[in-house]
CSV table of C-alpha atoms and ligand atoms in Angstrom, one decimal:
chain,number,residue,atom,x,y,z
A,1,UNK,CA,-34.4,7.9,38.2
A,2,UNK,CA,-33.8,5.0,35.8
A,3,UNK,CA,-35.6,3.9,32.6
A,4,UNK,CA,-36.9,0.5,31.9
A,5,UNK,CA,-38.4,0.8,28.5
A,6,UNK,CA,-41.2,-2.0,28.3
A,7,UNK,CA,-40.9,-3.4,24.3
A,8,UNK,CA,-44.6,-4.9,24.2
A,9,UNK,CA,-45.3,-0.6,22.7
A,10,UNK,CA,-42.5,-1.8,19.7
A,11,UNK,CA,-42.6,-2.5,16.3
A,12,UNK,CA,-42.0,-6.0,16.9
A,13,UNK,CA,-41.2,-6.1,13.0
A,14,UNK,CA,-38.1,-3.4,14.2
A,15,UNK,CA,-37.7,-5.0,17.5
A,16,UNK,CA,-34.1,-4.8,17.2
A,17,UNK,CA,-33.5,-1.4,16.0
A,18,UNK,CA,-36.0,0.1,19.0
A,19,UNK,CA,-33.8,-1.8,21.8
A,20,UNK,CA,-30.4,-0.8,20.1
A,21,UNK,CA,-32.2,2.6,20.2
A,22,UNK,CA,-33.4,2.5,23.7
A,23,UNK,CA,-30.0,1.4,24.7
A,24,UNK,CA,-28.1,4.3,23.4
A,25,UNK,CA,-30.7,6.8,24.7
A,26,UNK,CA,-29.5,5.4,28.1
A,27,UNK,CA,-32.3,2.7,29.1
A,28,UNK,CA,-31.2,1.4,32.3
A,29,UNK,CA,-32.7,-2.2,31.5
A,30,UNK,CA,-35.5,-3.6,28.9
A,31,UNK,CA,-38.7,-4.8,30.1
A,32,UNK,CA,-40.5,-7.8,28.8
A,33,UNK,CA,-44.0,-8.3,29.4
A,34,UNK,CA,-44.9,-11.6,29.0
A,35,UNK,CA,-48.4,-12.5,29.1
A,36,UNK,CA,-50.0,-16.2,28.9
A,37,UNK,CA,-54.3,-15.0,28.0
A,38,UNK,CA,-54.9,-16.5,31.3
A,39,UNK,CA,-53.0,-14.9,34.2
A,40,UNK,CA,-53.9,-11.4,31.9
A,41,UNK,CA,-56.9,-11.2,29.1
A,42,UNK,CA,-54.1,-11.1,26.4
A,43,UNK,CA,-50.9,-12.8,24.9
A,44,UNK,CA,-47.5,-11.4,23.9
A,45,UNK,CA,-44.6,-12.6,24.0
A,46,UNK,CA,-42.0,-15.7,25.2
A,47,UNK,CA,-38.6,-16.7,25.2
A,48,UNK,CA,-37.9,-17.3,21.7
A,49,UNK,CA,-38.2,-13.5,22.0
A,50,UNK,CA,-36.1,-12.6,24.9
A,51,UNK,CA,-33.3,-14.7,22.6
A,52,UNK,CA,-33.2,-12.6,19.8
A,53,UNK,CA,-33.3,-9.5,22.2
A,54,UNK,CA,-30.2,-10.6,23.8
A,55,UNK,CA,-28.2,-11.1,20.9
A,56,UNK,CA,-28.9,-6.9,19.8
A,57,UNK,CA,-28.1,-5.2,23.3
A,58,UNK,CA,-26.1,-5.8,26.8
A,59,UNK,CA,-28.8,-4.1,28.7
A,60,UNK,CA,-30.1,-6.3,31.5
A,61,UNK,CA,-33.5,-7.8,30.2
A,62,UNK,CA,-36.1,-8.0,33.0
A,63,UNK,CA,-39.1,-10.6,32.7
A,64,UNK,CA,-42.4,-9.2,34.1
A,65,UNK,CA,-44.2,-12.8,34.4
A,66,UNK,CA,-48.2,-12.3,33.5
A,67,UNK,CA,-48.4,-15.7,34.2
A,68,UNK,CA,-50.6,-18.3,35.5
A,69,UNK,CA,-47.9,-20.4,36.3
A,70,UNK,CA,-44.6,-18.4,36.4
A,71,UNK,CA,-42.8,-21.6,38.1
A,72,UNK,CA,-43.0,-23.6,34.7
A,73,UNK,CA,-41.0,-21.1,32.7
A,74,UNK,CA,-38.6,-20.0,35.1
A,75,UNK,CA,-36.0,-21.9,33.3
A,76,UNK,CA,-36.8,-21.2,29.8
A,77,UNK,CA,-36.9,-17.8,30.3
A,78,UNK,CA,-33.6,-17.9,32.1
A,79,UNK,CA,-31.7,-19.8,29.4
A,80,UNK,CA,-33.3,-17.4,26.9
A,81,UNK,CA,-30.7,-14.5,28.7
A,82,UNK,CA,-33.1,-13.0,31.2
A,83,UNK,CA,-31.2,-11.4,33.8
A,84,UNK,CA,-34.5,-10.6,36.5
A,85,UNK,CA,-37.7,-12.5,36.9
A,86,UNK,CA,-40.5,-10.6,38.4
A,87,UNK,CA,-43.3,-12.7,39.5
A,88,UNK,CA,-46.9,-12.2,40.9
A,89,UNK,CA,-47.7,-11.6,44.5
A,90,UNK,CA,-51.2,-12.6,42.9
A,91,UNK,CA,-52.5,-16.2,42.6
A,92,UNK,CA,-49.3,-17.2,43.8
A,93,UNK,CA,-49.6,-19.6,46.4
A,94,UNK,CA,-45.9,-20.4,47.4
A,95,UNK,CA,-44.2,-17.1,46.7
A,96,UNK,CA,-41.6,-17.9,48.5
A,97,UNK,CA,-40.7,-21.0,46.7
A,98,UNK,CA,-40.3,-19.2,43.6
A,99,UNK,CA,-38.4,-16.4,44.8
A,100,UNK,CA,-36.2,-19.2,45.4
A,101,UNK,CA,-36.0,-20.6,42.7
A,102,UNK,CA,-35.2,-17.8,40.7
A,103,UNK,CA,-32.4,-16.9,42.4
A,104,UNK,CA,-31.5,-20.9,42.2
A,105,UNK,CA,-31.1,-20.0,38.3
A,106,UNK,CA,-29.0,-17.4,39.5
A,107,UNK,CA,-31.1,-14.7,38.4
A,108,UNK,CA,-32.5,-11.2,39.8
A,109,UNK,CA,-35.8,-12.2,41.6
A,110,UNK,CA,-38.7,-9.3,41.9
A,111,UNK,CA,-42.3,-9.4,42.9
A,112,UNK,CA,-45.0,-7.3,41.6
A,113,UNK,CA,-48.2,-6.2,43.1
A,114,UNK,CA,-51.2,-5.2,41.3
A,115,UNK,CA,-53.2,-1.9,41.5
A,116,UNK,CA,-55.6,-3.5,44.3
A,117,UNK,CA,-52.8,-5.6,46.2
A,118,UNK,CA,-51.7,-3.2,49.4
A,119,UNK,CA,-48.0,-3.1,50.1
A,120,UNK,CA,-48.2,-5.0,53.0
A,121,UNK,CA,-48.4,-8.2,51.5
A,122,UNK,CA,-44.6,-7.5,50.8
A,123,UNK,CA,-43.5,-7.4,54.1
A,124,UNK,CA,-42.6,-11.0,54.7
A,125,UNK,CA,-41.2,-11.4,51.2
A,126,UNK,CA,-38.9,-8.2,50.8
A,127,UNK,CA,-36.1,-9.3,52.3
A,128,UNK,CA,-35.6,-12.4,49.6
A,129,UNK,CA,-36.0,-9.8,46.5
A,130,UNK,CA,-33.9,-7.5,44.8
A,131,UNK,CA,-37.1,-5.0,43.8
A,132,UNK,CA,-40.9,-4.4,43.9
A,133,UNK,CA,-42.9,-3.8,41.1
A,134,UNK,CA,-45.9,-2.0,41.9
A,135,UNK,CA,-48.5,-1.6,38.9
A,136,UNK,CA,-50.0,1.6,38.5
A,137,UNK,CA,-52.1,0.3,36.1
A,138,UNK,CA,-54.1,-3.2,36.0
A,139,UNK,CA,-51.8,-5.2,34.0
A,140,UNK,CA,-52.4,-6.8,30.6
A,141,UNK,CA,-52.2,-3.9,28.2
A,142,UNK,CA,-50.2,-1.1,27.8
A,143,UNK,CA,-51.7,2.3,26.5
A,144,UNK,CA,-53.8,2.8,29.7
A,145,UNK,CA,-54.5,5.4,32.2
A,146,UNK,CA,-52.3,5.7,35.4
A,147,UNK,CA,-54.2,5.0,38.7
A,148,UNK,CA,-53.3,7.9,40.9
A,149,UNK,CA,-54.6,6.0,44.0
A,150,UNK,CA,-51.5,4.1,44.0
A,151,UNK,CA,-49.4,6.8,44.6
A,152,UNK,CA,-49.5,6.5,48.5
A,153,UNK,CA,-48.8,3.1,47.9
A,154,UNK,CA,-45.8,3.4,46.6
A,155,UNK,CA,-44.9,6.0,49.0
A,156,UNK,CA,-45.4,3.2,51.4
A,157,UNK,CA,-43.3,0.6,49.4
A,158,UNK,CA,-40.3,3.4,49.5
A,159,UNK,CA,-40.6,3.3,53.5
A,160,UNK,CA,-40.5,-0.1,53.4
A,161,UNK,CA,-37.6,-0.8,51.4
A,162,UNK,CA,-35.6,2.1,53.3
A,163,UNK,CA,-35.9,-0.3,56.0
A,164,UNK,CA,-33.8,-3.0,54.6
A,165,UNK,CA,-29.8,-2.5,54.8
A,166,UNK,CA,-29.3,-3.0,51.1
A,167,UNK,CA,-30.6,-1.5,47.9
A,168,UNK,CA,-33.7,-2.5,46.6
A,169,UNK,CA,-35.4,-1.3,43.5
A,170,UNK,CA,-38.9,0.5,43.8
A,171,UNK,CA,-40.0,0.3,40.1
A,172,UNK,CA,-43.4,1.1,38.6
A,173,UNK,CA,-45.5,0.2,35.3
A,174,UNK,CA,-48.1,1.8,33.2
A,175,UNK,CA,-49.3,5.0,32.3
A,176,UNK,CA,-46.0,6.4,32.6
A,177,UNK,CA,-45.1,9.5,30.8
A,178,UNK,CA,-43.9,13.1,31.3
A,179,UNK,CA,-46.7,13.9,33.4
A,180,UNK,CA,-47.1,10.6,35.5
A,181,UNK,CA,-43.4,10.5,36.1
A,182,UNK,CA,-42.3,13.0,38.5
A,183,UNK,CA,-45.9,12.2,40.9
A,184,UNK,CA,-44.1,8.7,40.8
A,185,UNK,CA,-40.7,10.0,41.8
A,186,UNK,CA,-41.6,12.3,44.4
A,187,UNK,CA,-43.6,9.5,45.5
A,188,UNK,CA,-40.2,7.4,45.7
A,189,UNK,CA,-40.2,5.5,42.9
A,190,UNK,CA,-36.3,4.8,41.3
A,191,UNK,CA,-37.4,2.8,38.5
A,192,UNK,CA,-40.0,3.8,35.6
A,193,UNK,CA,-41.2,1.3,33.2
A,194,UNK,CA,-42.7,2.9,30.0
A,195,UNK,CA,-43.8,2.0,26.9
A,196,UNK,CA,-46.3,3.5,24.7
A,197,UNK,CA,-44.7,7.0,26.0
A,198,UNK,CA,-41.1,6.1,24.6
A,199,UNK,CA,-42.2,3.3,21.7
A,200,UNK,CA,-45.2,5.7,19.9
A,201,UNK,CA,-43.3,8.6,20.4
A,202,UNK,CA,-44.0,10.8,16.4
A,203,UNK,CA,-40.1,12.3,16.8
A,204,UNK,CA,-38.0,9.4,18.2
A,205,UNK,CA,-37.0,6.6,21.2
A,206,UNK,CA,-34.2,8.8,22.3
A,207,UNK,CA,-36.5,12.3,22.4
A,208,UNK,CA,-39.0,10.8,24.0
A,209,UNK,CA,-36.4,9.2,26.6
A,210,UNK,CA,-35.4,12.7,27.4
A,211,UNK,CA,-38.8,14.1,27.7
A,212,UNK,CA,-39.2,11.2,30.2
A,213,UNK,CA,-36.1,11.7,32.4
A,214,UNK,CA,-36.4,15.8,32.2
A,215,UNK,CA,-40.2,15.8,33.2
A,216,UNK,CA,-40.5,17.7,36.2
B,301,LIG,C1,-49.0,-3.8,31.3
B,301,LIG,C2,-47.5,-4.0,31.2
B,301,LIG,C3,-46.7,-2.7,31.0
B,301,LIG,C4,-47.0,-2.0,29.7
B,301,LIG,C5,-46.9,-0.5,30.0
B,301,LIG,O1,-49.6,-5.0,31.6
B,301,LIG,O2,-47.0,-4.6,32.4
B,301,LIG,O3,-45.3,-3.0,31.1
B,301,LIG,O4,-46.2,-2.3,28.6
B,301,LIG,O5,-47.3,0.2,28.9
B,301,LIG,P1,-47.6,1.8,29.0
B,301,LIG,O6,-46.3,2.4,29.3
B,301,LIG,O7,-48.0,2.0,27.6
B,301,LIG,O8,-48.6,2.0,30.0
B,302,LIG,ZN1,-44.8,-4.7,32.6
């Protein structure tokens, strides 16, 4: 199991200090929620951001595109140093097209699902991505509770991806934290996004890291 510590939970005034912190605590990647008030009822962040994050860590940093238009920043985002850009099966009307072009721009391509989007809308699309981000939460916040109804959804999405003859990443965001996490993993999941459970933690990043990857 592998940690993608999502950095819309930091102390965006000690961004830097919480990735380098996350990245010796053995974060496999850092997730960046970017939200545009339209796609989601809220705003965060862009790529100014994502290039002052690249400059503190080596981590790969994954875009998760809340986005009305994902298409129209696939470039900037890129050239910011984004390695991955996951995009909405949602409101997305040529999925395809943008897979495409992310991995055009030579990057990681992903697609996400939300809480009320069943897995088989990936079936035509998984063999173009490199992993599926399936929201256990409805996205546009962090701090919320998990949805345990999409646990045999992502039980699915592991059968799925088993199916492909290459590895795939099953990956899953919100409400994440030592209890959530191994119902996720049993459930197949190789990839857990968190971020109020490793960013709000009272002790530190790399305790609450550990509690994370020890929960049983
Ligand atoms: C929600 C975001 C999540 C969020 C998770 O829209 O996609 O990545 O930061 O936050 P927690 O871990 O606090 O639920
Ligand atoms: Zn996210």
């Amino acid at each position: 199991m592998r940690l993608a510590p999502s950095i819309l939970a930091a102390d965006f005034a000690r961004l830097g200090e919480q990735v380098t912190d996350a990245e010796r605590a053995g974060a496999d990647r850092i997730h960046v929620d970017v939200m545009d008030g339209h796609f989601v009822p809220n705003l965060s962040m862009g790529p100014a951001v994502v290039q002052s994050v690249r400059r503190v860590t080596r981590l790969p940093l994954e875009m998760h595109l809340m986005v009305s238009d994902p298409d129209a920043f696939l470039e900037a985002f890129a050239e910011a140093g984004s390695d991955s850009l996951l995009v909405h099966w949602e409101g997305n009307a040529n999925l395809h097209r943008t897979v495409q072009r992310i991995k055009a721009l030579g990057k990681r391509a992903g697609v996400v699902i939300n809480p009320a989007t069943p897995a088989s809308v990936l079936e035509e699309i998984l063999v173009e991505v490199e992993q599926v981000l399936v929201m256990t939460v409805n996205p546009g916040f962090g701090h919320q509770h998990f949805i345990h109804t999409t646990l045999p959804k992502i039980r699915r999405v592991r059968r799925m991806v088993e199916q492909l003859d290459r590895p795939c990443d099953v990956e899953v965001d919100g409400g994440i934290d030592a209890t959530t996490a191994p119902l996720v993993v049993d459930a197949g999941a190789n990839v857990l996004v968190a971020g109020s459970a490793i960013f709000t933690d009272a002790e530190s990043v790399a305790a609450a890291m550990k509690r994370l990857a020890n929960a049983e």
